[in-house]
Coordinates of C-alpha atoms in Angstrom, one line a residue:
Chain A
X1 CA 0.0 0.0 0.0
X2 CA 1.8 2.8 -1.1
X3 CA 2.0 5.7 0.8
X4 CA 1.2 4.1 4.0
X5 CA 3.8 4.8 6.6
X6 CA 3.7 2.3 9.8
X7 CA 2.9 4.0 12.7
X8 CA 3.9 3.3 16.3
X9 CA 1.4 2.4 18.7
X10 CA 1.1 5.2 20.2
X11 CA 0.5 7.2 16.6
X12 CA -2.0 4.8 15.8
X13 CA -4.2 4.8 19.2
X14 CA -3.9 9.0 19.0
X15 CA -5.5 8.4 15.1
X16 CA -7.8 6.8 16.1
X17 CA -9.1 8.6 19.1
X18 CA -9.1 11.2 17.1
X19 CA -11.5 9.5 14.6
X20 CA -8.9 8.7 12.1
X21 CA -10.8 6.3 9.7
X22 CA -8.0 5.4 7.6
X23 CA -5.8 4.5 10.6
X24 CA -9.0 2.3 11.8
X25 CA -9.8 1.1 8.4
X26 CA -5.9 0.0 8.3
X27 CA -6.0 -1.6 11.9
X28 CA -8.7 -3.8 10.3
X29 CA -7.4 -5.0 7.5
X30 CA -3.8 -5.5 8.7
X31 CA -5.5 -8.1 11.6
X32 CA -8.6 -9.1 10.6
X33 CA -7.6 -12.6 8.7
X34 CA -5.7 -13.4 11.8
X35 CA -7.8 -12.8 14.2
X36 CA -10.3 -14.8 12.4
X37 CA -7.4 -18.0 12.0
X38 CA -7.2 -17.4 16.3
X39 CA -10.7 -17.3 16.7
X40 CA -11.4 -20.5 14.8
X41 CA -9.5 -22.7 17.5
X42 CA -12.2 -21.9 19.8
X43 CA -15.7 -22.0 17.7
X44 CA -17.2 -24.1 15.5
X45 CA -17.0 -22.4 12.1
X46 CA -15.7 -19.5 10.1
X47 CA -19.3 -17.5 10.2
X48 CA -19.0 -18.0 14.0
X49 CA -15.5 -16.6 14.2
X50 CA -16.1 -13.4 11.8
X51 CA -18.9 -12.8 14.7
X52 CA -16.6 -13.0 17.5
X53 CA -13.8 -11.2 15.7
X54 CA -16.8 -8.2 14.7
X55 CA -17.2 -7.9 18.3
X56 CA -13.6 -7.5 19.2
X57 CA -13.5 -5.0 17.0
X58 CA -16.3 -3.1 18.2
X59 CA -15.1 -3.6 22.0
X60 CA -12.3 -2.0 20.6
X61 CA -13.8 1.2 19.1
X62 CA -15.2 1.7 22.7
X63 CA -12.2 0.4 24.5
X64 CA -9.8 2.4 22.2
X65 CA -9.7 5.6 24.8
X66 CA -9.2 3.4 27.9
X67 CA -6.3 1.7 26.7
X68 CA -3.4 2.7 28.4
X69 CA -0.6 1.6 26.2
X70 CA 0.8 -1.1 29.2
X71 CA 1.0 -3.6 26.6
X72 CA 1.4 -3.2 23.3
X73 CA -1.9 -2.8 21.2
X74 CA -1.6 -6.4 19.4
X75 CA -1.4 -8.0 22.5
X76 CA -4.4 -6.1 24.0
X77 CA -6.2 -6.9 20.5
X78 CA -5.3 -10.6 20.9
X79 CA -6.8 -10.5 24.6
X80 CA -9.8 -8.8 24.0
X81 CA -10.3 -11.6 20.7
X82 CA -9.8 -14.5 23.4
X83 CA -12.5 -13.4 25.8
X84 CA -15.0 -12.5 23.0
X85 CA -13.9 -16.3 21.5
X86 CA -14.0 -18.2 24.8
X87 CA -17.4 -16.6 25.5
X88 CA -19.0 -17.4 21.8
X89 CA -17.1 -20.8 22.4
X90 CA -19.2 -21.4 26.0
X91 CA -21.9 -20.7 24.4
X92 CA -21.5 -23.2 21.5
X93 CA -20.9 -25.3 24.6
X94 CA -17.8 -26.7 22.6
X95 CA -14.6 -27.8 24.3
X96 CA -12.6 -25.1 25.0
X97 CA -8.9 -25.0 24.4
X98 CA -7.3 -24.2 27.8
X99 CA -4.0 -21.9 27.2
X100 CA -2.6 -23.1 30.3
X101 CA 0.6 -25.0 29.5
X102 CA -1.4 -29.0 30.2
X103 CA 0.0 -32.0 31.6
X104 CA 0.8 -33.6 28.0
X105 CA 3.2 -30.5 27.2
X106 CA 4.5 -30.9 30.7
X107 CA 5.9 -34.6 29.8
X108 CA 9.1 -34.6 28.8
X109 CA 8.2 -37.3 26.2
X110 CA 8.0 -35.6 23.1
X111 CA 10.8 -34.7 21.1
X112 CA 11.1 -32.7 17.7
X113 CA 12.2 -35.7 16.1
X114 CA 11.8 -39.4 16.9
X115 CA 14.6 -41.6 18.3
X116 CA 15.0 -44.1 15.2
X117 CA 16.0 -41.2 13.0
X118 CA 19.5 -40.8 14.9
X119 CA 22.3 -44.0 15.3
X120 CA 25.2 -44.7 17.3
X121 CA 28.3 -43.8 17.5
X122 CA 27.3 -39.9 18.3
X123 CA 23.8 -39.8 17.9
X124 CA 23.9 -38.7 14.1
X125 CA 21.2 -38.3 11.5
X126 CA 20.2 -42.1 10.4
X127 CA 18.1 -41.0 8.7
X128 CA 18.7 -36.7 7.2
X129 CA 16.2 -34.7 6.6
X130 CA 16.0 -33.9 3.0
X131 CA 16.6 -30.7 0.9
X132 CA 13.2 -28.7 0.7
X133 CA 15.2 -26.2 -1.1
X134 CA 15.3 -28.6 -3.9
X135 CA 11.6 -29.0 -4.1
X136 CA 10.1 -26.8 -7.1
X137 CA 8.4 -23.4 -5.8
X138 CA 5.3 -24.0 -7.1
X139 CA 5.2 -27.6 -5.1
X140 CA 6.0 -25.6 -1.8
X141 CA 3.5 -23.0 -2.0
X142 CA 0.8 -25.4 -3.6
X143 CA -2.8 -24.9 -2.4
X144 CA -2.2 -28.7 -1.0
X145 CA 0.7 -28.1 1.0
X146 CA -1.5 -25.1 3.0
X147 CA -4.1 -28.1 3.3
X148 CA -1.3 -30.6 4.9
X149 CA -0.4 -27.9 7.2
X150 CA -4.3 -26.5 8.3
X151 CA -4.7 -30.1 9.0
X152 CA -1.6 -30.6 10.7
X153 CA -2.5 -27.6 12.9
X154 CA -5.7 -29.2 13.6
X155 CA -3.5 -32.3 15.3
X156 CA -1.6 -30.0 17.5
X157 CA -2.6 -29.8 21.2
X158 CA -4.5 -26.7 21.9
X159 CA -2.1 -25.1 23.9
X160 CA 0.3 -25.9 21.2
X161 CA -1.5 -24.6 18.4
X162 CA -2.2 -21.4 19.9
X163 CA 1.1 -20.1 20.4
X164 CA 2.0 -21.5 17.0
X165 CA -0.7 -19.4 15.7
X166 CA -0.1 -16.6 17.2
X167 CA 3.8 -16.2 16.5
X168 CA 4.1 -17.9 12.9
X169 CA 0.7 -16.4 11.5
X170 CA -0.2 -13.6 13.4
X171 CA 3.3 -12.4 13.8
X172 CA 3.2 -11.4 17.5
X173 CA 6.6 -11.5 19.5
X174 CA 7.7 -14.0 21.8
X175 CA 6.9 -11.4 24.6
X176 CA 3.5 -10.7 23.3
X177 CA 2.1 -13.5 23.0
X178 CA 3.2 -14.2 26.7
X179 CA 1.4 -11.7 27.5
X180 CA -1.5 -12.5 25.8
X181 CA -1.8 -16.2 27.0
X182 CA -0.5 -15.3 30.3
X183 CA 2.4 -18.0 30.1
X184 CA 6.0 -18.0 30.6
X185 CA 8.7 -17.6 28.2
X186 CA 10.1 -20.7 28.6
X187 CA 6.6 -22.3 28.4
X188 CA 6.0 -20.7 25.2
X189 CA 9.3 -21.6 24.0
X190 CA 8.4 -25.4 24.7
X191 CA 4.8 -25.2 23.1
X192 CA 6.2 -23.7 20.0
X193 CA 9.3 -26.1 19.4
X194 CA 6.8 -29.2 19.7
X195 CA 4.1 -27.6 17.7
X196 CA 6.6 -26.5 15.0
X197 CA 8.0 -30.1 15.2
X198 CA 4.7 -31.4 14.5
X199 CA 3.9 -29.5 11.4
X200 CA 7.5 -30.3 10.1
X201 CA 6.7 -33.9 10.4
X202 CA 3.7 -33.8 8.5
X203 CA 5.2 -32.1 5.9
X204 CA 8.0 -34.2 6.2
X205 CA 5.8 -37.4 5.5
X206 CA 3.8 -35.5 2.9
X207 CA 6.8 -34.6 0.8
X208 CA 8.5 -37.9 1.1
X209 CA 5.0 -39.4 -0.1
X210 CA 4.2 -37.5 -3.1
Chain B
X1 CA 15.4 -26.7 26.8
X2 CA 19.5 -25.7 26.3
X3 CA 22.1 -28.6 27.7
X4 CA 24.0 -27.5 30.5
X5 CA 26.5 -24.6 30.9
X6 CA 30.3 -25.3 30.9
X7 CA 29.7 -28.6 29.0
X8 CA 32.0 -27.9 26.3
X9 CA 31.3 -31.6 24.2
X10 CA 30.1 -30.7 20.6
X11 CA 26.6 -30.9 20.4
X12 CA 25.2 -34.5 18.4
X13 CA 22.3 -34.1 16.0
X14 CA 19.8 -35.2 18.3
X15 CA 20.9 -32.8 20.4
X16 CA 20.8 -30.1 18.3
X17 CA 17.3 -30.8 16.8
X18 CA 15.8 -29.7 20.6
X19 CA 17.4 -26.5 20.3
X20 CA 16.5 -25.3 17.4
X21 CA 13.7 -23.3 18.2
X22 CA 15.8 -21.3 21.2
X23 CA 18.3 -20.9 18.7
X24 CA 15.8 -19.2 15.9
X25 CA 14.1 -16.8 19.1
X26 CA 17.9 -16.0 20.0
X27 CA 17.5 -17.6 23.6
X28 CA 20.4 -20.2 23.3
X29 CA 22.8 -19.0 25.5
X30 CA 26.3 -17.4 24.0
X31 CA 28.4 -21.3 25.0
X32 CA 25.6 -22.9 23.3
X33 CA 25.0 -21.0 20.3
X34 CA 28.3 -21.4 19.4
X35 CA 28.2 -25.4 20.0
X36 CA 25.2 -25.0 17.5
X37 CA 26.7 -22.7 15.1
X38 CA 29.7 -25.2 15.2
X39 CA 27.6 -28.3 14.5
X40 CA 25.7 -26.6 11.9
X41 CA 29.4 -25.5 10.2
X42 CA 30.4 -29.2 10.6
X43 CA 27.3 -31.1 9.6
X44 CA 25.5 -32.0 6.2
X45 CA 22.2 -32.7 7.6
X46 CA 21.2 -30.5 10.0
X47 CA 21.4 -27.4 8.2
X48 CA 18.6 -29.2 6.3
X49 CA 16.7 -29.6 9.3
X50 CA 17.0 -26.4 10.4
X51 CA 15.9 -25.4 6.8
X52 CA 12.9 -27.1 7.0
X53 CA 11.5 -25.5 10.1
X54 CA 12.4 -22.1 8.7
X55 CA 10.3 -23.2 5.9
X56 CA 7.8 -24.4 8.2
X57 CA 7.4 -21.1 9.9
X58 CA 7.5 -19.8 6.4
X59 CA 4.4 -21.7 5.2
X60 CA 2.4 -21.2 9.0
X61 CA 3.1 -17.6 7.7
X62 CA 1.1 -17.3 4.6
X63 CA -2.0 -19.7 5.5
X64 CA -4.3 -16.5 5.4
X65 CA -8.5 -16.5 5.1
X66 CA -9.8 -13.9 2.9
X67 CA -9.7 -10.5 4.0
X68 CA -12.3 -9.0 5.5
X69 CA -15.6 -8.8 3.5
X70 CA -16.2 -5.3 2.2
X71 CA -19.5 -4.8 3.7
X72 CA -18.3 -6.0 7.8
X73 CA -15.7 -3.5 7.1
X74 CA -17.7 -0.6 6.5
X75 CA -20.2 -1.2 8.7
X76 CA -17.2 -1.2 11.2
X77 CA -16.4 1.8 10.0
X78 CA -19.8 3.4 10.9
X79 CA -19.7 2.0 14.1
X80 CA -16.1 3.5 14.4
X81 CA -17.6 7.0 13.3
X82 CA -20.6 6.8 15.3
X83 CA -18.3 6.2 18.4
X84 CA -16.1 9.0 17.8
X85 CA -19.5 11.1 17.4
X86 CA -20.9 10.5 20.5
X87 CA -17.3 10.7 22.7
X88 CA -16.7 13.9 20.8
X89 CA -19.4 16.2 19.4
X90 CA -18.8 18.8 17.4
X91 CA -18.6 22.4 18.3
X92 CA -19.3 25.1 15.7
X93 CA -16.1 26.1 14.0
X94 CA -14.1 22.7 14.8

């Protein structure tokens, strides 16, 4: 978008209380898709999602002159998203995906990659990963390969899945989404290294396969 | 997540693999980044790995839904004027 600079926090909250509507129309569009992505872990569809991601945004209209800039206004976005998704989710009387860091991410069990791929002496590759760089471009960023990593996602645990969400789609920081989840750094750090592990596998085993 | 300070072993594949995602947030501590750095220099496979993750991230990156539909957006955008109406009405002359 040409012409668009990108404005600090605190430029963009003073745009838009002073009723700035590109600056709002720009917050939109910059978040919207992933707040919708976040959204979706807790509700049963898309159309339910775009309503609890609508109502963020409106909370956020009214909220905008009450923030007070103590976190950074992703973060505040991402919290106000979570409430507004937890309470459609309740509501949909779904299972709700707990972003407490859960007994099966405690367990020291899973690794990034499974024993039998390393062999004595020195614990080496027995099997090496192979050269994605190789694969043509248009195989990498096939509609299919999004597909094997959506459903991937899916098969991440909850916990799991939303930090990977929220740092390798939405973008937020390590710190942010901390904040936003109300977890440790060193939890989040865990959560992410398995989830990412996970969704290297699958594409491991969908490469290899096709 | 890192292996322990003052152990100054090169680090083994397997080893390596677990630290990968410290290494990509910059949280491996200095010792340990180097082991890693070191492997990586020494090693034909993992530099593969670690390619694959980046490419991993890479592709969590760009799974996007459609924008927002043009009609949620402006109503937002009414709702967004509206607001600023009511907080701040204007005077004559502003």
């Amino acid at each position: 978008m040409s012409g668009e600079k990108h404005l600090s926090d605190e430029e963009l909250v003073k745009a838009l209380r002073s009723g700035d509507e590109d600056a709002f129309g720009h917050l939109v569009e910059a978040h919207h898709a992933s707040l919708v992505r976040f959204a979706r872990l807790y509700v049963s569809s898309v159309e339910v999602a775009e309503e609890a991601v609508q109502e963020t945004w409106v909370a956020v209209v009214r909220g905008i002159d009450r923030f007070e800039g103590r976190s950074a206004l992703k973060t505040w976005l991402y919290g106000i998203l979570i409430n507004c998704a937890r309470k459609r989710g309740r509501e949909e009387s779904r299972t709700l995906p707990f972003s407490t860091f859960d007994d099966a991410d405690a367990s020291d069990e899973e690794r990034a990659v499974g024993p039998d791929r390393f062999q004595k002496p020195g614990d080496r590759w027995s099997v090496p990963p192979s050269r994605w760089d190789e694969l043509p471009e248009s195989r990498l960023l096939a509609r299919e390969t999004g597909q094997v990593v959506e459903a991937a996602l899916k098969s991440l645990s909850p916990s799991q899945r939303e930090v990977v969400v929220l740092r390798d789609l939405a973008g937020l920081t390590s710190a942010e989404v901390c904040a936003t989840l109300g977890i440790t750094e060193v939890n989040q750090r865990v959560l992410l290294h398995r989830g990412r592990a996970r969704l290297r596998a699958a594409l491991e085993r969908y490469f290899d396969e096709h | 997540m890192s292996t322990s300070v003052g152990n100054v072993e090169p680090l083994s594949c397997k080893e390596l693999v677990e630290l990968v995602t410290d290494y990509l947030d910059g949280a491996l501590p200095a010792a340990d980044r180097l082991r890693f750095e070191e492997h990586l220099a020494d090693c034909d496979d993992c530099p593969r790995y670690l390619r694959q993750i980046e490419l991993t991230v890479l592709l969590t990156g760009s799974l996007t839904e459609q924008s927002i539909p043009v009609d949620a957006k402006d109503r937002l955008l009414d709702v967004f004027r509206r607001w600023h109406e009511d907080e701040h009405p204007r005077s004559p002359g502003s």
